[in-house]
Amino acid sequence: MESPAGENGIDVTTWADNAIEASGMKNTEVASLLCLTPASVSRIRKGKQALSAEHMLLLSRELKAPLPGEAPQEPEQVSRGLDMDLYLKALESVVEQNNRKPEPRRMNQFEILESVFFVYEALVKLKK
């Protein structure tokens, strides 16, 4: 069963399945990486369980897979990796701001992910 594309046209199930397949990792290895059960990884790959934005980030970083809609990274960008402290600050900030909004105006997971990357990139630039 193929999952429908999300609100913004991104088919996360296909992206995750392709990224895992290209990595050559087994579901048990991916489960360990994401702190999930192998059954959860299997359900994610089949479109029967949602993939959180945080797990998408981990898969993207650890499997060197560009996020949906993101251009492939140059080798130097891949080796540079994610500054986890800055990422966590960005995530905390976005989630805190989102939780302040009335329920109907809150962002979905993909909008949160997009906002986290925007804030993260801004923090990286400020750090330089």
CSV table of N, CA and C in Angstrom, one decimal:
chain,number,residue,atom,x,y,z
A,1,MET,N,0.8,-1.2,0.0
A,1,MET,CA,0.0,0.0,0.0
A,1,MET,C,0.9,1.2,0.0
A,2,GLU,N,0.7,2.1,-1.0
A,2,GLU,CA,1.5,3.3,-1.1
A,2,GLU,C,0.8,4.4,-0.4
A,3,SER,N,1.5,5.2,0.4
A,3,SER,CA,0.8,6.2,1.2
A,3,SER,C,0.6,7.5,0.3
A,4,PRO,N,-0.4,8.2,0.6
A,4,PRO,CA,-0.6,9.4,-0.2
A,4,PRO,C,0.4,10.5,0.2
A,5,ALA,N,0.6,11.4,-0.8
A,5,ALA,CA,1.5,12.5,-0.5
A,5,ALA,C,0.9,13.3,0.6
A,6,GLY,N,1.8,14.0,1.4
A,6,GLY,CA,1.4,14.9,2.5
A,6,GLY,C,0.8,16.1,1.9
A,7,GLU,N,0.4,17.0,2.8
A,7,GLU,CA,-0.2,18.3,2.4
A,7,GLU,C,0.6,19.1,1.4
A,8,ASN,N,1.9,19.0,1.5
A,8,ASN,CA,2.8,19.7,0.6
A,8,ASN,C,3.3,18.9,-0.6
A,9,GLY,N,2.7,17.7,-0.8
A,9,GLY,CA,3.0,16.9,-2.0
A,9,GLY,C,4.2,16.0,-1.8
A,10,ILE,N,4.7,15.9,-0.6
A,10,ILE,CA,5.8,15.1,-0.3
A,10,ILE,C,5.3,13.7,0.2
A,11,ASP,N,5.8,12.7,-0.5
A,11,ASP,CA,5.5,11.3,-0.1
A,11,ASP,C,6.6,10.8,0.8
A,12,VAL,N,6.4,10.9,2.1
A,12,VAL,CA,7.4,10.6,3.1
A,12,VAL,C,7.7,9.1,3.1
A,13,THR,N,6.6,8.3,2.9
A,13,THR,CA,6.8,6.9,2.9
A,13,THR,C,7.8,6.4,1.9
A,14,THR,N,7.6,6.9,0.7
A,14,THR,CA,8.5,6.5,-0.5
A,14,THR,C,9.9,7.1,-0.2
A,15,TRP,N,10.0,8.3,0.3
A,15,TRP,CA,11.3,8.9,0.6
A,15,TRP,C,12.0,8.0,1.6
A,16,ALA,N,11.3,7.6,2.8
A,16,ALA,CA,12.0,6.8,3.8
A,16,ALA,C,12.4,5.5,3.3
A,17,ASP,N,11.5,4.8,2.6
A,17,ASP,CA,11.7,3.5,2.0
A,17,ASP,C,12.9,3.5,1.1
A,18,ASN,N,13.0,4.5,0.2
A,18,ASN,CA,14.1,4.6,-0.7
A,18,ASN,C,15.4,4.9,0.0
A,19,ALA,N,15.4,5.8,1.0
A,19,ALA,CA,16.6,6.1,1.7
A,19,ALA,C,17.1,4.9,2.5
A,20,ILE,N,16.2,4.1,3.1
A,20,ILE,CA,16.7,2.9,3.8
A,20,ILE,C,17.2,1.9,2.8
A,21,GLU,N,16.5,1.7,1.7
A,21,GLU,CA,16.9,0.7,0.7
A,21,GLU,C,18.3,1.1,0.2
A,22,ALA,N,18.5,2.3,-0.2
A,22,ALA,CA,19.8,2.8,-0.7
A,22,ALA,C,20.9,2.6,0.3
A,23,SER,N,20.6,2.7,1.6
A,23,SER,CA,21.6,2.6,2.6
A,23,SER,C,22.1,1.2,2.7
A,24,GLY,N,21.3,0.2,2.4
A,24,GLY,CA,21.6,-1.2,2.6
A,24,GLY,C,21.4,-1.7,4.0
A,25,MET,N,20.9,-0.8,4.8
A,25,MET,CA,20.6,-1.2,6.2
A,25,MET,C,19.4,-2.1,6.3
A,26,LYS,N,19.4,-3.0,7.3
A,26,LYS,CA,18.2,-3.8,7.6
A,26,LYS,C,17.3,-3.0,8.6
A,27,ASN,N,16.0,-3.4,8.6
A,27,ASN,CA,15.1,-2.7,9.5
A,27,ASN,C,15.5,-2.7,10.9
A,28,THR,N,16.2,-3.8,11.4
A,28,THR,CA,16.6,-3.8,12.7
A,28,THR,C,17.7,-2.7,13.0
A,29,GLU,N,18.6,-2.5,12.0
A,29,GLU,CA,19.6,-1.5,12.2
A,29,GLU,C,19.0,-0.1,12.2
A,30,VAL,N,18.0,0.1,11.3
A,30,VAL,CA,17.4,1.4,11.3
A,30,VAL,C,16.6,1.7,12.6
A,31,ALA,N,15.9,0.6,13.1
A,31,ALA,CA,15.2,0.7,14.3
A,31,ALA,C,16.1,1.1,15.5
A,32,SER,N,17.3,0.5,15.5
A,32,SER,CA,18.2,0.9,16.6
A,32,SER,C,18.6,2.3,16.4
A,33,LEU,N,18.9,2.8,15.2
A,33,LEU,CA,19.3,4.2,15.0
A,33,LEU,C,18.2,5.2,15.4
A,34,LEU,N,16.9,4.8,15.2
A,34,LEU,CA,15.8,5.7,15.5
A,34,LEU,C,15.2,5.4,16.9
A,35,CYS,N,15.7,4.4,17.6
A,35,CYS,CA,15.1,4.0,18.9
A,35,CYS,C,13.7,3.6,18.7
A,36,LEU,N,13.4,2.8,17.7
A,36,LEU,CA,12.1,2.3,17.4
A,36,LEU,C,12.2,0.7,17.4
A,37,THR,N,11.1,0.1,17.3
A,37,THR,CA,11.1,-1.4,17.1
A,37,THR,C,11.3,-1.7,15.6
A,38,PRO,N,11.8,-2.8,15.2
A,38,PRO,CA,11.8,-3.2,13.8
A,38,PRO,C,10.4,-3.2,13.2
A,39,ALA,N,9.4,-3.6,13.9
A,39,ALA,CA,8.1,-3.6,13.4
A,39,ALA,C,7.6,-2.2,13.1
A,40,SER,N,8.0,-1.2,13.9
A,40,SER,CA,7.6,0.2,13.6
A,40,SER,C,8.3,0.7,12.3
A,41,VAL,N,9.6,0.3,12.1
A,41,VAL,CA,10.2,0.7,10.9
A,41,VAL,C,9.5,0.0,9.7
A,42,SER,N,9.1,-1.2,9.8
A,42,SER,CA,8.4,-1.9,8.7
A,42,SER,C,7.1,-1.2,8.4
A,43,ARG,N,6.4,-0.8,9.5
A,43,ARG,CA,5.1,-0.1,9.3
A,43,ARG,C,5.3,1.3,8.6
A,44,ILE,N,6.4,2.0,9.0
A,44,ILE,CA,6.8,3.3,8.4
A,44,ILE,C,7.0,3.0,6.9
A,45,ARG,N,7.8,2.0,6.6
A,45,ARG,CA,8.2,1.7,5.2
A,45,ARG,C,6.9,1.4,4.3
A,46,LYS,N,5.9,0.8,5.0
A,46,LYS,CA,4.7,0.4,4.3
A,46,LYS,C,3.6,1.5,4.3
A,47,GLY,N,3.9,2.6,5.0
A,47,GLY,CA,2.9,3.7,5.0
A,47,GLY,C,1.8,3.5,6.0
A,48,LYS,N,2.1,2.6,7.0
A,48,LYS,CA,1.0,2.3,8.0
A,48,LYS,C,1.3,3.0,9.3
A,49,GLN,N,2.5,3.7,9.4
A,49,GLN,CA,2.8,4.5,10.6
A,49,GLN,C,3.5,5.7,10.1
A,50,ALA,N,3.2,6.9,10.8
A,50,ALA,CA,3.8,8.1,10.4
A,50,ALA,C,5.2,8.2,10.8
A,51,LEU,N,6.0,8.9,10.1
A,51,LEU,CA,7.4,9.2,10.4
A,51,LEU,C,7.5,10.6,10.9
A,52,SER,N,8.0,10.7,12.1
A,52,SER,CA,8.1,12.1,12.7
A,52,SER,C,9.2,12.9,12.1
A,53,ALA,N,9.0,14.2,12.2
A,53,ALA,CA,10.0,15.1,11.6
A,53,ALA,C,11.4,14.8,12.2
A,54,GLU,N,11.5,14.5,13.5
A,54,GLU,CA,12.7,14.2,14.1
A,54,GLU,C,13.4,13.0,13.5
A,55,HIS,N,12.6,12.0,13.3
A,55,HIS,CA,13.1,10.7,12.7
A,55,HIS,C,13.5,11.0,11.2
A,56,MET,N,12.8,11.9,10.5
A,56,MET,CA,13.2,12.2,9.2
A,56,MET,C,14.6,12.9,9.2
A,57,LEU,N,14.8,13.8,10.1
A,57,LEU,CA,16.1,14.4,10.3
A,57,LEU,C,17.2,13.4,10.5
A,58,LEU,N,17.0,12.5,11.4
A,58,LEU,CA,18.0,11.5,11.8
A,58,LEU,C,18.3,10.6,10.5
A,59,LEU,N,17.2,10.2,9.8
A,59,LEU,CA,17.4,9.3,8.7
A,59,LEU,C,18.2,10.1,7.6
A,60,SER,N,17.9,11.4,7.4
A,60,SER,CA,18.6,12.2,6.4
A,60,SER,C,20.0,12.3,6.7
A,61,ARG,N,20.3,12.6,8.0
A,61,ARG,CA,21.7,12.8,8.4
A,61,ARG,C,22.5,11.5,8.4
A,62,GLU,N,21.9,10.5,9.0
A,62,GLU,CA,22.7,9.2,9.2
A,62,GLU,C,22.8,8.4,7.9
A,63,LEU,N,21.8,8.5,7.0
A,63,LEU,CA,21.8,7.7,5.8
A,63,LEU,C,22.3,8.6,4.6
A,64,LYS,N,22.7,9.8,4.9
A,64,LYS,CA,23.2,10.8,3.9
A,64,LYS,C,22.1,10.9,2.8
A,65,ALA,N,20.9,11.0,3.1
A,65,ALA,CA,19.8,11.1,2.1
A,65,ALA,C,19.2,12.5,2.2
A,66,PRO,N,19.2,13.2,1.1
A,66,PRO,CA,18.6,14.5,1.1
A,66,PRO,C,17.1,14.4,1.5
A,67,LEU,N,16.6,15.4,2.2
A,67,LEU,CA,15.2,15.4,2.6
A,67,LEU,C,14.4,15.6,1.3
A,68,PRO,N,13.1,15.3,1.4
A,68,PRO,CA,12.3,15.5,0.2
A,68,PRO,C,12.3,17.0,-0.2
A,69,GLY,N,12.5,17.2,-1.5
A,69,GLY,CA,12.6,18.6,-1.9
A,69,GLY,C,13.9,19.3,-1.7
A,70,GLU,N,14.8,18.6,-1.1
A,70,GLU,CA,16.2,19.2,-0.8
A,70,GLU,C,17.1,18.7,-1.9
A,71,ALA,N,18.0,19.6,-2.4
A,71,ALA,CA,19.0,19.2,-3.3
A,71,ALA,C,20.0,18.3,-2.7
A,72,PRO,N,20.6,17.4,-3.4
A,72,PRO,CA,21.6,16.5,-2.9
A,72,PRO,C,22.8,17.4,-2.3
A,73,GLN,N,23.3,16.9,-1.2
A,73,GLN,CA,24.4,17.7,-0.6
A,73,GLN,C,25.7,17.4,-1.3
A,74,GLU,N,26.6,18.4,-1.3
A,74,GLU,CA,27.9,18.2,-1.7
A,74,GLU,C,28.7,17.4,-0.7
A,75,PRO,N,29.7,16.6,-1.1
A,75,PRO,CA,30.4,15.8,-0.1
A,75,PRO,C,30.9,16.5,1.1
A,76,GLU,N,31.4,17.8,1.0
A,76,GLU,CA,31.8,18.5,2.1
A,76,GLU,C,30.7,18.8,3.1
A,77,GLN,N,29.5,19.0,2.6
A,77,GLN,CA,28.4,19.3,3.5
A,77,GLN,C,28.0,18.0,4.2
A,78,VAL,N,28.0,16.9,3.6
A,78,VAL,CA,27.7,15.6,4.2
A,78,VAL,C,28.6,15.3,5.4
A,79,SER,N,29.9,15.5,5.1
A,79,SER,CA,30.9,15.2,6.2
A,79,SER,C,30.8,16.2,7.3
A,80,ARG,N,30.4,17.4,7.0
A,80,ARG,CA,30.3,18.4,8.1
A,80,ARG,C,29.3,18.0,9.1
A,81,GLY,N,28.2,17.4,8.7
A,81,GLY,CA,27.2,16.9,9.6
A,81,GLY,C,26.3,17.9,10.3
A,82,LEU,N,25.5,17.5,11.1
A,82,LEU,CA,24.5,18.3,11.8
A,82,LEU,C,25.1,18.7,13.2
A,83,ASP,N,25.0,20.0,13.5
A,83,ASP,CA,25.4,20.4,14.9
A,83,ASP,C,24.2,20.2,15.7
A,84,MET,N,24.2,19.1,16.5
A,84,MET,CA,23.1,18.7,17.3
A,84,MET,C,22.6,19.7,18.3
A,85,ASP,N,23.6,20.4,18.9
A,85,ASP,CA,23.2,21.5,19.9
A,85,ASP,C,22.3,22.6,19.2
A,86,LEU,N,22.8,23.0,18.0
A,86,LEU,CA,22.0,24.0,17.3
A,86,LEU,C,20.7,23.5,16.8
A,87,TYR,N,20.7,22.3,16.4
A,87,TYR,CA,19.4,21.6,15.9
A,87,TYR,C,18.4,21.6,17.1
A,88,LEU,N,18.9,21.2,18.3
A,88,LEU,CA,18.0,21.1,19.4
A,88,LEU,C,17.5,22.4,19.9
A,89,LYS,N,18.3,23.5,19.8
A,89,LYS,CA,17.9,24.8,20.1
A,89,LYS,C,16.8,25.3,19.1
A,90,ALA,N,17.0,25.0,17.8
A,90,ALA,CA,16.1,25.3,16.8
A,90,ALA,C,14.7,24.6,17.0
A,91,LEU,N,14.8,23.3,17.3
A,91,LEU,CA,13.6,22.5,17.5
A,91,LEU,C,12.9,23.0,18.7
A,92,GLU,N,13.6,23.2,19.8
A,92,GLU,CA,12.9,23.7,21.0
A,92,GLU,C,12.2,25.1,20.7
A,93,SER,N,12.9,26.0,20.0
A,93,SER,CA,12.3,27.3,19.7
A,93,SER,C,11.0,27.1,18.9
A,94,VAL,N,11.1,26.4,17.8
A,94,VAL,CA,9.9,26.2,16.9
A,94,VAL,C,8.8,25.5,17.6
A,95,VAL,N,9.0,24.5,18.4
A,95,VAL,CA,8.0,23.8,19.1
A,95,VAL,C,7.3,24.7,20.1
A,96,GLU,N,8.2,25.4,20.9
A,96,GLU,CA,7.6,26.3,21.9
A,96,GLU,C,6.7,27.4,21.2
A,97,GLN,N,7.2,28.0,20.1
A,97,GLN,CA,6.3,29.0,19.5
A,97,GLN,C,5.1,28.4,18.9
A,98,ASN,N,5.2,27.2,18.4
A,98,ASN,CA,4.0,26.5,17.8
A,98,ASN,C,3.0,26.2,18.9
A,99,ASN,N,3.5,25.7,20.1
A,99,ASN,CA,2.5,25.4,21.2
A,99,ASN,C,1.8,26.6,21.7
A,100,ARG,N,2.3,27.8,21.5
A,100,ARG,CA,1.7,29.0,21.9
A,100,ARG,C,0.5,29.4,21.1
A,101,LYS,N,0.4,28.9,19.9
A,101,LYS,CA,-0.6,29.2,18.9
A,101,LYS,C,-1.9,28.4,19.3
A,102,PRO,N,-3.1,29.0,19.0
A,102,PRO,CA,-4.3,28.2,19.2
A,102,PRO,C,-4.3,27.0,18.3
A,103,GLU,N,-4.9,25.9,18.8
A,103,GLU,CA,-4.8,24.6,18.1
A,103,GLU,C,-5.1,24.7,16.6
A,104,PRO,N,-6.1,25.4,16.2
A,104,PRO,CA,-6.4,25.3,14.7
A,104,PRO,C,-5.3,26.0,13.9
A,105,ARG,N,-4.4,26.8,14.5
A,105,ARG,CA,-3.4,27.6,13.7
A,105,ARG,C,-2.0,26.9,13.9
A,106,ARG,N,-1.9,25.8,14.6
A,106,ARG,CA,-0.6,25.1,14.8
A,106,ARG,C,-0.2,24.5,13.5
A,107,MET,N,1.2,24.4,13.3
A,107,MET,CA,1.8,23.8,12.1
A,107,MET,C,1.7,22.3,12.2
A,108,ASN,N,1.7,21.7,11.0
A,108,ASN,CA,1.8,20.2,11.0
A,108,ASN,C,3.2,19.8,11.1
A,109,GLN,N,3.5,18.5,11.1
A,109,GLN,CA,4.9,18.1,11.3
A,109,GLN,C,5.8,18.6,10.2
A,110,PHE,N,5.4,18.6,8.9
A,110,PHE,CA,6.2,19.1,7.9
A,110,PHE,C,6.5,20.5,7.9
A,111,GLU,N,5.5,21.3,8.3
A,111,GLU,CA,5.8,22.8,8.5
A,111,GLU,C,6.7,23.0,9.7
A,112,ILE,N,6.6,22.2,10.7
A,112,ILE,CA,7.6,22.3,11.8
A,112,ILE,C,9.0,22.0,11.4
A,113,LEU,N,9.1,20.9,10.6
A,113,LEU,CA,10.4,20.5,10.1
A,113,LEU,C,11.0,21.6,9.2
A,114,GLU,N,10.2,22.2,8.4
A,114,GLU,CA,10.7,23.3,7.5
A,114,GLU,C,11.1,24.4,8.4
A,115,SER,N,10.4,24.8,9.4
A,115,SER,CA,10.7,25.9,10.2
A,115,SER,C,12.0,25.6,11.0
A,116,VAL,N,12.1,24.4,11.5
A,116,VAL,CA,13.3,24.0,12.3
A,116,VAL,C,14.6,24.2,11.4
A,117,PHE,N,14.5,23.7,10.1
A,117,PHE,CA,15.6,23.9,9.2
A,117,PHE,C,15.9,25.4,9.0
A,118,PHE,N,14.9,26.2,8.8
A,118,PHE,CA,15.1,27.6,8.6
A,118,PHE,C,15.8,28.2,9.8
A,119,VAL,N,15.3,27.9,11.0
A,119,VAL,CA,16.0,28.5,12.2
A,119,VAL,C,17.4,27.9,12.4
A,120,TYR,N,17.5,26.6,12.1
A,120,TYR,CA,18.8,26.0,12.3
A,120,TYR,C,19.9,26.6,11.3
A,121,GLU,N,19.5,26.9,10.1
A,121,GLU,CA,20.4,27.5,9.1
A,121,GLU,C,20.8,28.9,9.6
A,122,ALA,N,19.8,29.6,10.2
A,122,ALA,CA,20.1,31.0,10.7
A,122,ALA,C,21.1,30.9,11.9
A,123,LEU,N,20.9,29.9,12.7
A,123,LEU,CA,21.8,29.7,13.9
A,123,LEU,C,23.2,29.4,13.4
A,124,VAL,N,23.3,28.5,12.4
A,124,VAL,CA,24.6,28.1,11.9
A,124,VAL,C,25.3,29.4,11.3
A,125,LYS,N,24.6,30.2,10.6
A,125,LYS,CA,25.2,31.4,10.0
A,125,LYS,C,25.6,32.4,11.1
A,126,LEU,N,24.8,32.5,12.2
A,126,LEU,CA,25.2,33.4,13.3
A,126,LEU,C,26.4,32.8,14.1
A,127,LYS,N,26.6,31.5,14.1
A,127,LYS,CA,27.7,30.9,14.8
A,127,LYS,C,29.0,31.2,14.1
A,128,LYS,N,29.0,31.3,12.8
A,128,LYS,CA,30.3,31.5,12.0
A,128,LYS,C,30.9,32.9,12.3
